[in-house]
Short mmCIF file of C-alpha atoms and ligand atoms in Angstrom, two decimals:
data_model
loop_
_atom_site.label_atom_id
_atom_site.label_comp_id
_atom_site.label_asym_id
_atom_site.label_seq_id
_atom_site.Cartn_x
_atom_site.Cartn_y
_atom_site.Cartn_z
CA UNK A 1 36.68 15.99 -11.01
CA UNK A 2 33.16 16.69 -9.83
CA UNK A 3 33.28 18.37 -6.43
CA UNK A 4 31.95 16.33 -3.53
CA UNK A 5 29.18 17.44 -1.18
CA UNK A 6 31.59 18.50 1.56
CA UNK A 7 33.48 20.66 -0.93
CA UNK A 8 30.41 22.38 -2.38
CA UNK A 9 28.46 22.38 0.84
CA UNK A 10 28.07 24.37 4.05
CA UNK A 11 28.41 22.82 7.50
CA UNK A 12 26.29 23.98 10.45
CA UNK A 13 27.37 23.15 13.99
CA UNK A 14 24.67 22.23 16.46
CA UNK A 15 25.57 22.23 20.14
CA UNK A 16 22.88 19.72 21.15
CA UNK A 17 22.44 20.92 24.74
CA UNK A 18 21.52 24.36 23.51
CA UNK A 19 19.62 23.92 20.26
CA UNK A 20 16.07 22.91 21.12
CA UNK A 21 14.58 20.97 24.01
CA UNK A 22 11.61 18.72 23.23
CA UNK A 23 10.89 17.27 26.68
CA UNK A 24 11.09 20.24 29.02
CA UNK A 25 14.18 19.20 31.01
CA UNK A 26 15.99 22.39 30.01
CA UNK A 27 18.57 20.59 27.86
CA UNK A 28 18.35 20.30 24.09
CA UNK A 29 17.89 16.84 22.58
CA UNK A 30 17.74 14.75 19.41
CA UNK A 31 13.95 14.82 18.93
CA UNK A 32 14.29 18.60 19.21
CA UNK A 33 16.93 18.69 16.50
CA UNK A 34 14.73 16.50 14.31
CA UNK A 35 11.93 19.02 14.69
CA UNK A 36 14.21 21.78 13.36
CA UNK A 37 15.64 20.07 10.29
CA UNK A 38 13.26 22.09 8.17
CA UNK A 39 14.75 25.24 9.63
CA UNK A 40 18.17 24.07 8.48
CA UNK A 41 16.75 23.44 5.03
CA UNK A 42 15.24 26.90 5.03
CA UNK A 43 18.61 28.33 5.99
CA UNK A 44 20.10 26.37 3.12
CA UNK A 45 23.00 24.52 4.75
CA UNK A 46 24.06 21.04 3.63
CA UNK A 47 25.31 19.27 6.73
CA UNK A 48 24.85 19.40 10.45
CA UNK A 49 27.62 18.50 12.84
CA UNK A 50 26.49 17.53 16.31
CA UNK A 51 28.74 18.09 19.29
CA UNK A 52 28.90 14.86 21.39
CA UNK A 53 25.66 13.04 22.16
CA UNK A 54 27.18 9.97 23.84
CA UNK A 55 26.58 8.82 27.43
CA UNK A 56 28.68 11.04 29.61
CA UNK A 57 28.95 12.27 33.19
CA UNK A 58 28.95 15.71 31.47
CA UNK A 59 31.99 16.99 33.34
CA UNK A 60 32.97 18.61 30.04
CA UNK A 61 29.44 18.52 28.61
CA UNK A 62 29.82 15.39 26.54
CA UNK A 63 33.50 15.68 25.64
CA UNK A 64 34.00 13.14 28.44
CA UNK A 65 32.59 10.03 26.82
CA UNK A 66 31.62 7.00 28.92
CA UNK A 67 30.33 4.90 26.02
CA UNK A 68 31.20 5.60 22.39
CA UNK A 69 28.42 3.57 20.84
CA UNK A 70 25.29 4.81 22.57
CA UNK A 71 23.30 7.99 23.12
CA UNK A 72 23.02 9.76 26.47
CA UNK A 73 19.43 9.56 27.78
CA UNK A 74 19.55 13.33 28.19
CA UNK A 75 19.65 13.60 24.39
CA UNK A 76 17.41 10.63 23.56
CA UNK A 77 17.95 7.08 22.39
CA UNK A 78 19.74 5.29 19.61
CA UNK A 79 16.33 4.95 17.95
CA UNK A 80 15.97 8.75 18.08
CA UNK A 81 19.38 8.98 16.49
CA UNK A 82 18.43 6.59 13.70
CA UNK A 83 15.28 8.61 13.08
CA UNK A 84 17.34 11.78 12.93
CA UNK A 85 19.75 10.33 10.37
CA UNK A 86 16.86 9.13 8.27
CA UNK A 87 14.98 12.43 8.47
CA UNK A 88 18.13 14.40 7.68
CA UNK A 89 18.89 12.25 4.67
CA UNK A 90 15.29 12.50 3.49
CA UNK A 91 15.83 16.26 3.34
CA UNK A 92 19.16 16.01 1.59
CA UNK A 93 21.05 16.94 4.75
CA UNK A 94 24.23 15.17 5.84
CA UNK A 95 24.93 14.35 9.46
CA UNK A 96 28.39 14.61 11.00
CA UNK A 97 29.19 13.31 14.48
CA UNK A 98 31.78 14.52 16.93
CA UNK A 99 34.35 11.80 17.61
CA UNK A 100 36.37 12.23 20.81
CA UNK A 101 39.34 9.86 20.53
CA UNK A 102 41.98 11.59 22.63
CA UNK A 103 40.41 10.87 25.99
CA UNK A 104 37.51 9.06 27.58
CA UNK A 105 35.56 9.83 30.70
CA UNK A 106 37.07 8.45 33.89
CA UNK A 107 33.75 6.60 34.10
CA UNK A 108 34.36 4.72 30.87
CA UNK A 109 34.64 0.97 31.61
CA UNK A 110 38.06 0.97 29.92
CA UNK A 111 39.44 3.47 32.41
CA UNK A 112 37.77 1.77 35.34
CA UNK A 113 39.60 -1.40 34.36
CA UNK A 114 42.82 0.44 33.63
CA UNK A 115 42.95 2.03 37.05
CA UNK A 116 41.91 -1.18 38.84
CA UNK A 117 45.50 -2.38 39.06
CA UNK A 118 48.92 -2.01 37.46
CA UNK A 119 48.52 -5.46 35.97
CA UNK A 120 45.12 -5.01 34.45
CA UNK A 121 45.14 -5.86 30.71
CA UNK A 122 43.80 -2.35 30.04
CA UNK A 123 46.48 -0.63 32.12
CA UNK A 124 48.36 0.34 28.98
CA UNK A 125 45.25 1.74 27.28
CA UNK A 126 45.94 4.95 29.19
CA UNK A 127 49.13 6.83 30.09
CA UNK A 128 50.46 5.86 33.51
CA UNK A 129 53.75 7.04 35.03
CA UNK A 130 55.47 6.81 38.39
CA UNK A 131 56.41 10.48 38.19
CA UNK A 132 54.66 13.35 36.44
CA UNK A 133 56.57 15.56 34.00
CA UNK A 134 55.83 19.27 33.54
CA UNK A 135 52.97 18.92 31.05
CA UNK A 136 50.00 21.16 31.72
CA UNK A 137 46.28 20.53 31.43
CA UNK A 138 44.44 22.71 28.90
CA UNK A 139 42.00 23.39 31.71
CA UNK A 140 44.60 24.62 34.21
CA UNK A 141 47.10 22.94 36.53
CA UNK A 142 49.17 19.83 36.02
CA UNK A 143 48.08 17.30 33.40
CA UNK A 144 48.89 14.48 35.81
CA UNK A 145 46.67 13.14 38.58
CA UNK A 146 47.79 10.62 41.17
CA UNK A 147 45.63 7.55 41.48
CA UNK A 148 45.74 6.44 45.11
CA UNK A 149 44.42 2.97 44.38
CA UNK A 150 47.11 1.91 41.95
CA UNK A 151 49.87 4.27 43.04
CA UNK A 152 50.72 5.97 39.73
CA UNK A 153 49.92 9.17 37.91
CA UNK A 154 47.75 9.26 34.78
CA UNK A 155 47.87 11.89 32.07
CA UNK A 156 44.91 14.07 31.08
CA UNK A 157 45.28 16.88 28.56
CA UNK A 158 41.97 18.27 29.85
CA UNK A 159 40.10 17.49 33.11
CA UNK A 160 41.24 14.78 35.56
CA UNK A 161 37.90 13.19 34.62
CA UNK A 162 39.13 12.98 31.00
CA UNK A 163 42.09 10.55 31.02
CA UNK A 164 44.01 10.40 27.72
CA UNK A 165 44.03 7.14 25.80
CA UNK A 166 47.32 5.61 24.73
CA UNK A 167 47.20 5.69 20.94
CA UNK A 168 50.54 3.87 20.73
CA UNK A 169 48.70 0.77 21.92
CA UNK A 170 47.34 -1.13 18.87
CA UNK A 171 44.35 -2.38 20.88
CA UNK A 172 43.24 1.20 21.46
CA UNK A 173 43.56 1.93 17.76
CA UNK A 174 41.49 -1.12 16.89
CA UNK A 175 38.81 -0.34 19.45
CA UNK A 176 38.48 3.26 18.30
CA UNK A 177 38.38 2.38 14.61
CA UNK A 178 35.60 0.00 15.58
CA UNK A 179 33.71 2.95 17.03
CA UNK A 180 33.98 4.81 13.74
CA UNK A 181 32.72 1.76 11.91
CA UNK A 182 29.75 1.45 14.25
CA UNK A 183 28.55 4.95 13.31
CA UNK A 184 29.46 4.66 9.63
CA UNK A 185 27.27 1.58 9.47
CA UNK A 186 24.46 3.61 11.03
CA UNK A 187 24.71 6.03 8.17
CA UNK A 188 26.62 9.03 9.50
CA UNK A 189 28.25 11.08 6.79
CA UNK A 190 31.43 11.92 8.61
CA UNK A 191 33.18 12.94 11.78
CA UNK A 192 34.61 16.04 13.33
CA UNK A 193 37.52 14.63 15.32
CA UNK A 194 38.10 16.32 18.65
CA UNK A 195 41.65 17.62 19.38
CA UNK A 196 43.10 15.48 16.61
CA UNK A 197 46.60 16.89 17.01
CA UNK A 198 46.76 15.69 20.62
CA UNK A 199 46.42 11.95 20.07
CA UNK A 200 50.08 10.94 20.18
CA UNK A 201 52.58 12.15 22.78
CA UNK A 202 56.35 11.83 23.09
CA UNK A 203 57.04 8.25 24.11
CA UNK A 204 59.75 9.34 26.57
CA UNK A 205 57.54 11.97 28.18
CA UNK A 206 60.17 14.70 27.99
CA UNK A 207 59.37 18.06 29.57
CA UNK A 208 57.81 20.78 27.41
CA UNK A 209 59.95 23.93 27.04
CA UNK A 210 58.79 27.22 28.57
CA UNK A 211 57.11 29.75 26.29
CA UNK A 212 59.17 32.97 26.41
CA UNK A 213 56.15 35.02 25.27
CA UNK A 214 53.92 33.95 28.13
CA UNK A 215 52.91 36.65 30.63
CA UNK A 216 50.92 36.59 33.86
CA UNK A 217 47.22 36.93 33.05
CA UNK A 218 47.47 34.82 29.91
CA UNK A 219 45.96 31.34 29.62
CA UNK A 220 48.18 29.32 32.04
CA UNK A 221 48.33 26.42 29.54
CA UNK A 222 50.33 28.65 27.23
CA UNK A 223 53.16 28.98 29.75
CA UNK A 224 54.77 25.98 28.02
CA UNK A 225 55.17 25.15 24.35
CA UNK A 226 53.34 21.81 24.07
CA UNK A 227 55.73 20.35 21.51
CA UNK A 228 56.26 17.03 23.28
CA UNK A 229 52.64 16.50 24.27
CA UNK A 230 50.98 17.24 20.92
CA UNK A 231 51.41 17.36 17.13
CA UNK A 232 53.87 14.45 17.09
CA UNK A 233 54.85 12.98 13.75
CA UNK A 234 53.27 9.60 14.57
CA UNK A 235 49.78 11.12 14.72
CA UNK A 236 49.68 11.27 10.93
CA UNK A 237 49.68 7.51 10.69
CA UNK A 238 46.61 7.39 12.93
CA UNK A 239 44.83 10.01 10.83
CA UNK A 240 45.64 8.00 7.72
CA UNK A 241 44.10 4.91 9.26
CA UNK A 242 40.91 6.75 10.19
CA UNK A 243 40.72 8.10 6.67
CA UNK A 244 41.32 4.68 5.11
CA UNK A 245 38.38 3.37 7.09
CA UNK A 246 36.11 6.18 5.89
CA UNK A 247 37.25 5.52 2.34
CA UNK A 248 35.67 2.08 2.55
CA UNK A 249 32.37 3.95 2.49
CA UNK A 250 30.85 6.42 0.09
CA UNK A 251 31.76 10.11 0.32
CA UNK A 252 32.20 10.31 4.08
CA UNK A 253 34.13 13.27 5.43
CA UNK A 254 36.92 13.44 8.00
CA UNK A 255 37.24 16.83 9.66
CA UNK A 256 39.95 17.49 12.23
CA UNK A 257 39.83 19.94 15.10
CA UNK A 258 43.38 21.27 15.03
CA UNK A 259 44.64 24.51 16.53
CA UNK A 260 48.09 24.90 14.96
CA UNK A 261 49.96 27.46 12.89
CA UNK A 262 49.10 27.08 9.20
CA UNK A 263 52.28 25.36 8.09
CA UNK A 264 51.70 22.57 10.63
CA UNK A 265 47.96 22.51 10.17
CA UNK A 266 48.15 21.69 6.47
CA UNK A 267 50.21 18.56 7.22
CA UNK A 268 46.97 17.02 8.46
CA UNK A 269 45.79 16.71 4.87
CA UNK A 270 48.29 13.87 4.92
CA UNK A 271 50.88 12.57 2.51
CA UNK A 272 49.17 12.37 -0.91
CA UNK A 273 46.05 13.85 0.71
CA UNK A 274 45.43 10.59 2.57
CA UNK A 275 44.78 12.34 5.89
CA UNK A 276 41.86 14.53 6.97
CA UNK A 277 39.68 15.94 4.20
CA UNK A 278 39.27 19.13 6.13
CA UNK A 279 41.70 20.07 8.91
CA UNK A 280 39.64 22.87 10.42
CA UNK A 281 41.06 26.26 9.56
CA UNK A 282 40.48 28.44 12.63
CA UNK A 283 42.37 31.51 11.44
CA UNK A 284 39.25 33.70 11.39
CA UNK A 285 38.50 32.96 15.05
CA UNK A 286 41.33 35.16 16.21
CA UNK A 287 42.42 37.24 13.22
CA UNK A 288 42.73 40.98 13.84
CA UNK A 289 39.80 42.50 11.98
CA UNK A 290 41.59 44.56 9.39
CA UNK A 291 42.02 44.21 5.67
CA UNK A 292 45.78 43.75 5.65
CA UNK A 293 45.73 40.96 8.24
CA UNK A 294 42.82 39.15 6.64
CA UNK A 295 44.28 39.42 3.15
CA UNK A 296 47.62 38.20 4.48
CA UNK A 297 46.26 35.14 6.19
CA UNK A 298 44.01 34.18 3.28
CA UNK A 299 46.98 34.44 0.93
CA UNK A 300 49.19 32.45 3.27
CA UNK A 301 46.59 29.73 3.62
CA UNK A 302 46.08 29.51 -0.14
CA UNK A 303 49.86 29.37 -0.60
CA UNK A 304 50.41 26.62 1.96
CA UNK A 305 47.56 24.35 0.87
CA UNK A 306 48.99 21.16 -0.62
CA UNK A 307 48.15 20.64 -4.30
CA UNK A 308 44.59 19.38 -4.60
CA UNK A 309 43.73 19.99 -0.93
CA UNK A 310 40.34 21.55 -0.31
CA UNK A 311 40.27 24.64 1.93
CA UNK A 312 37.78 25.44 4.68
CA UNK A 313 36.92 28.33 6.99
CA UNK A 314 35.37 28.52 10.45
CA UNK A 315 33.89 31.69 11.93
CA UNK A 316 32.65 30.39 15.26
CA UNK A 317 32.40 27.31 17.44
CA UNK A 318 31.44 26.23 20.96
CA UNK A 319 34.89 27.09 22.34
CA UNK A 320 35.55 30.60 21.06
CA UNK A 321 33.85 33.99 21.50
CA UNK A 322 30.98 34.66 19.13
CA UNK A 323 31.85 36.64 16.03
CA UNK A 324 29.13 39.25 16.69
CA UNK A 325 30.74 40.03 20.04
CA UNK A 326 34.25 40.00 18.70
CA UNK A 327 33.75 42.37 15.78
CA UNK A 328 30.41 43.97 16.68
CA UNK A 329 26.95 43.48 15.16
CA UNK A 330 27.56 45.60 12.05
CA UNK A 331 30.79 43.85 11.14
CA UNK A 332 29.25 40.45 11.91
CA UNK A 333 27.25 40.91 8.71
CA UNK A 334 30.43 41.65 6.79
CA UNK A 335 32.05 38.60 8.41
CA UNK A 336 29.15 36.43 7.21
CA UNK A 337 29.70 37.68 3.68
CA UNK A 338 33.39 36.89 4.01
CA UNK A 339 32.82 33.35 5.31
CA UNK A 340 30.28 32.54 2.61
CA UNK A 341 32.29 33.89 -0.31
CA UNK A 342 35.76 32.59 0.52
CA UNK A 343 37.09 29.57 -1.32
CA UNK A 344 36.57 26.56 0.90
CA UNK A 345 33.89 24.81 2.92
CA UNK A 346 32.34 27.20 5.45
CA UNK A 347 31.32 26.06 8.94
CA UNK A 348 28.63 28.10 10.69
CA UNK A 349 28.01 27.96 14.42
CA UNK A 350 24.39 27.80 15.56
CA UNK A 351 22.95 31.19 16.42
CA UNK A 352 25.57 33.13 14.52
CA UNK A 353 23.03 33.31 11.70
CA UNK A 354 21.00 35.55 14.04
CA UNK A 355 23.99 37.55 15.21
CA UNK A 356 23.77 36.00 18.68
CA UNK A 357 26.23 37.54 21.15
CA UNK A 358 28.29 36.24 24.06
CA UNK A 359 26.04 36.23 27.11
CA UNK A 360 27.69 37.18 30.40
CA UNK A 361 27.10 34.41 32.94
CA UNK A 362 27.12 35.40 36.63
CA UNK A 363 29.69 33.47 38.71
CA UNK A 364 27.04 31.45 40.53
CA UNK A 365 25.62 30.18 37.23
CA UNK A 366 28.92 29.10 35.68
CA UNK A 367 28.76 25.62 34.16
CA UNK A 368 31.95 25.37 32.15
CA UNK A 369 34.73 23.49 34.00
CA UNK A 370 37.33 25.64 32.21
CA UNK A 371 35.92 28.81 33.77
CA UNK A 372 35.66 27.09 37.14
CA UNK A 373 39.28 25.97 37.09
CA UNK A 374 40.75 29.09 35.49
CA UNK A 375 38.33 31.82 36.53
CA UNK A 376 38.29 35.45 35.58
CA UNK A 377 40.47 35.39 32.45
CA UNK A 378 37.54 35.40 30.07
CA UNK A 379 38.31 31.86 28.90
CA UNK A 380 34.99 30.33 29.94
CA UNK A 381 32.75 29.02 27.19
CA UNK A 382 29.28 29.31 28.71
CA UNK A 383 28.69 32.74 27.13
CA UNK A 384 28.84 31.22 23.65
CA UNK A 385 26.70 28.19 24.43
CA UNK A 386 23.47 29.88 25.48
CA UNK A 387 20.15 28.57 24.14
CA UNK A 388 19.24 29.09 20.52
CA UNK A 389 16.78 31.95 20.17
CA UNK A 390 13.76 30.67 18.29
CA UNK A 391 11.04 33.14 19.22
CA UNK A 392 9.90 35.78 21.69
CA UNK A 393 8.17 33.08 23.78
CA UNK A 394 9.52 32.43 27.30
CA UNK A 395 13.11 31.12 27.22
CA UNK A 396 13.26 32.10 23.55
CA UNK A 397 11.14 29.08 22.66
CA UNK A 398 14.09 26.84 23.52
CA UNK A 399 12.43 24.94 26.37
CA UNK A 400 9.23 24.87 28.39
CA UNK A 401 11.36 24.06 31.45
CA UNK A 402 14.29 25.92 32.97
CA UNK A 403 17.15 26.23 30.49
CA UNK A 404 20.46 24.71 31.61
CA UNK A 405 22.13 28.02 30.80
CA UNK A 406 20.45 31.40 30.86
CA UNK A 407 18.99 32.79 27.66
CA UNK A 408 20.42 35.97 26.16
CA UNK A 409 18.53 39.10 27.31
CA UNK A 410 18.06 40.18 23.69
CA UNK A 411 15.96 37.14 22.74
CA UNK A 412 12.66 39.02 22.45
CA UNK A 413 13.93 40.85 19.41
CA UNK A 414 16.80 38.67 18.25
CA UNK A 415 15.15 35.39 17.36
CA UNK A 416 14.34 33.24 14.35
CA UNK A 417 10.66 34.21 14.18
CA UNK A 418 11.33 37.95 14.25
CA UNK A 419 14.23 37.82 11.83
CA UNK A 420 12.39 35.58 9.42
CA UNK A 421 9.77 38.30 9.05
CA UNK A 422 12.29 41.11 8.63
CA UNK A 423 13.62 41.59 5.08
CA UNK A 424 16.77 43.32 6.38
CA UNK A 425 17.63 40.99 9.26
CA UNK A 426 20.85 39.07 9.79
CA UNK A 427 18.96 35.84 9.17
CA UNK A 428 17.67 37.15 5.86
CA UNK A 429 21.19 38.18 4.90
CA UNK A 430 22.56 34.74 5.81
CA UNK A 431 19.87 33.01 3.78
CA UNK A 432 20.59 35.20 0.77
CA UNK A 433 24.33 34.65 1.04
CA UNK A 434 23.83 30.91 1.34
CA UNK A 435 21.34 30.79 -1.53
CA UNK A 436 23.70 32.77 -3.74
CA UNK A 437 26.62 30.50 -2.94
CA UNK A 438 24.49 27.43 -3.56
CA UNK A 439 23.33 28.77 -6.92
CA UNK A 440 26.74 29.86 -8.20
CA UNK A 441 29.50 27.34 -8.87
CA UNK A 442 31.89 30.31 -9.05
CA UNK A 443 31.28 30.93 -5.36
CA UNK A 444 31.15 27.28 -4.35
CA UNK A 445 34.23 26.04 -6.09
CA UNK A 446 35.63 28.82 -8.27
CA UNK A 447 39.18 30.03 -7.85
CA UNK A 448 40.12 32.93 -5.65
CA UNK A 449 42.08 36.04 -6.36
CA UNK A 450 42.79 38.83 -3.96
CA UNK A 451 42.57 42.37 -5.35
CA UNK A 452 44.95 44.94 -4.11
CA UNK A 453 43.90 45.62 -0.55
CA UNK A 454 44.08 49.22 0.51
CA UNK A 455 43.11 50.73 3.82
CA UNK A 456 39.94 49.35 5.26
CA UNK A 457 38.62 47.43 2.28
CA UNK A 458 39.19 43.76 1.66
CA UNK A 459 38.42 42.95 -1.97
CA UNK A 460 38.70 39.70 -3.89
CA UNK A 461 37.35 37.99 -6.96
CA UNK A 462 36.01 34.48 -7.42
CA UNK A 463 36.35 32.86 -10.80
CA UNK A 464 36.64 36.27 -12.55
CA UNK A 465 32.88 36.47 -12.04
CA UNK A 466 32.10 37.84 -8.61
CA UNK A 467 33.89 40.63 -6.86
CA UNK A 468 33.54 40.96 -3.12
CA UNK A 469 34.30 44.31 -1.52
CA UNK A 470 34.15 44.35 2.27
CA UNK A 471 34.34 47.60 4.17
CA UNK A 472 35.80 46.62 7.54
CA UNK A 473 35.19 50.01 9.17
CA UNK A 474 32.33 52.34 9.89
CA UNK A 475 33.35 55.09 7.49
CA UNK A 476 32.63 55.24 3.76
CA UNK A 477 35.18 53.86 1.30
CA UNK A 478 35.78 53.97 -2.40
CA UNK A 479 37.33 51.23 -4.50
CA UNK A 480 38.24 51.12 -8.16
CA UNK A 481 36.99 48.10 -10.06
CA UNK A 482 38.76 46.11 -12.74
CA UNK A 483 35.55 46.06 -14.84
CA UNK A 484 32.05 47.35 -14.51
CA UNK A 485 29.30 45.16 -13.16
CA UNK A 486 26.14 45.01 -11.11
CA UNK A 487 25.56 44.74 -7.39
CA UNK A 488 24.12 41.36 -6.47
CA UNK A 489 23.97 41.73 -2.72
CA UNK A 490 24.76 44.31 -0.06
CA UNK A 491 25.08 43.37 3.62
CA UNK A 492 22.56 46.20 4.15
CA UNK A 493 20.11 44.30 1.90
CA UNK A 494 18.93 47.41 0.10
CA UNK A 495 21.02 47.51 -3.05
CA UNK A 496 20.51 45.11 -5.91
CA UNK A 497 20.64 45.35 -9.67
CA UNK A 498 22.52 48.63 -9.29
CA UNK A 499 25.01 49.06 -12.14
CA UNK A 500 28.49 50.06 -11.09
CA UNK A 501 31.17 51.55 -13.28
CA UNK A 502 34.87 51.64 -12.47
CA UNK A 503 34.33 53.09 -9.01
CA UNK A 504 32.53 51.37 -6.20
CA UNK A 505 31.26 53.31 -3.20
CA UNK A 506 30.89 51.41 0.02
CA UNK A 507 28.90 52.74 2.90
CA UNK A 508 30.07 52.30 6.52
CA UNK A 509 30.19 48.59 7.48
CA UNK A 510 29.01 47.53 4.07
CA UNK A 511 30.02 44.44 2.18
CA UNK A 512 29.07 44.10 -1.49
CA UNK A 513 28.98 41.30 -3.98
CA UNK A 514 29.29 42.55 -7.55
CA UNK A 515 28.78 40.40 -10.62
CA UNK A 516 31.45 41.55 -13.04
CA UNK A 517 30.70 42.14 -16.67
CA UNK A 518 32.33 39.58 -18.97
CA UNK A 519 35.93 40.28 -19.80
CA UNK A 520 39.36 38.96 -18.93
C1 GLC B 601 37.84 20.26 22.13
C2 GLC B 601 36.40 20.64 22.27
C3 GLC B 601 36.20 21.28 23.60
C4 GLC B 601 36.55 20.28 24.66
C5 GLC B 601 37.96 19.75 24.47
C6 GLC B 601 38.20 18.51 25.27
O1 GLC B 601 38.67 21.37 22.08
O2 GLC B 601 36.00 21.45 21.21
O3 GLC B 601 34.89 21.74 23.78
O4 GLC B 601 36.44 20.84 25.94
O5 GLC B 601 38.20 19.38 23.13
O6 GLC B 601 37.52 17.43 24.73
#
């Protein structure tokens, strides 16, 4: 079967607040994004996924939605959105929206009604109990908040301002499927579904068991194993219904945000692949950076994928430390080569194509509610959400006003304009990797085979055609090759057309793509 766009293609995540501000209020917006679609074309990606743009009190920066079928004035208007979809499509780009079904804002009219009284028809749209159980909020503390007015507790997996919807209530299901339809009709090409594995909870609200591996100083949420509050069997029926709705339209994609061990993650492809097209695979966000671990998790993922399921890989997002900070700038180039040569749809996080780093945010500038509620453990997400670095102009060319979050101090040298002009820059490397993947079906959809992985080198072959050899350390390495070939690309961007025999020499922190000579 001919591969679909979301199988061949590359997804690019835009965090709208931080991408580009067109009106000088210090917050990125939709007209800004529209003005940078040509940049995304230049980069060579296929789809952009926008973190939430809906009206919101912004307690969790848009992941607290007060109206699912409108655009927050901070980002623009519905007309701006329509223009963006049209302009994206005119350039052959797909547009994916963030869908946040697990919880609303406490300012959503549904919750206002629900909390108005115990007898309100929308009472059961949320989760109300006379007594809390031991479930914890992902953002610290109990997941239950007492509502004085109506005398019960409501459940919130995140902030108290983000009450969880009751997905066991058919009216909620109907209303939320209606939201998907609204955006599908407006032409969006798919959804990234926020915390998909959280939607359904144990109907008896049993306590979660303690996590024996939890220690003081770890994320307090991990003190319990959230087996009764998430990843319940019934969620798969909901996913199937979302998918069935998308299937009424042409080639739309359903992506799920799911942080689970691989064997449970792959269940979200659904029975007979009728679930999510792409349950996000976050393994690379936390994998120890060594060849044995990486080879092991790639092999495990490939082994666990249901027959016919399409893989995917994520290297960064708005919740997790930036790759360039996690593995260092030199290895970030190797990581880019890994992401863009693995089998499966890659998702890039804005700014990672420049090697942007985590930016330390002084305590008095902290914005993220997670950091405010659980300070000092390094869990805060502001450092990875700083403004995109476009140029050496003030505020990195992001805004003519005051940016909502400080700009990285390295912006004068690390920016799009400077890297565009530098033939050895990270941006140049990313463009070359993307262009190569786009030009070579072997890299887009070809099969994957790991070569024996020794020491610090991770080596694999796609479609018997391309061999990737990634040196994960800063000392030279040597690898024997199954056949001779020619270097197509080095992460150092200085080695092409070089013939290689049965030995391949890798310099420190070098990744190579070799086109193998024909053979078996
Ligand atoms: C997801 C989002 C994160 C948000 C949370 C609550 O994990 O990626 O940014 O805070 O859900 O909606």
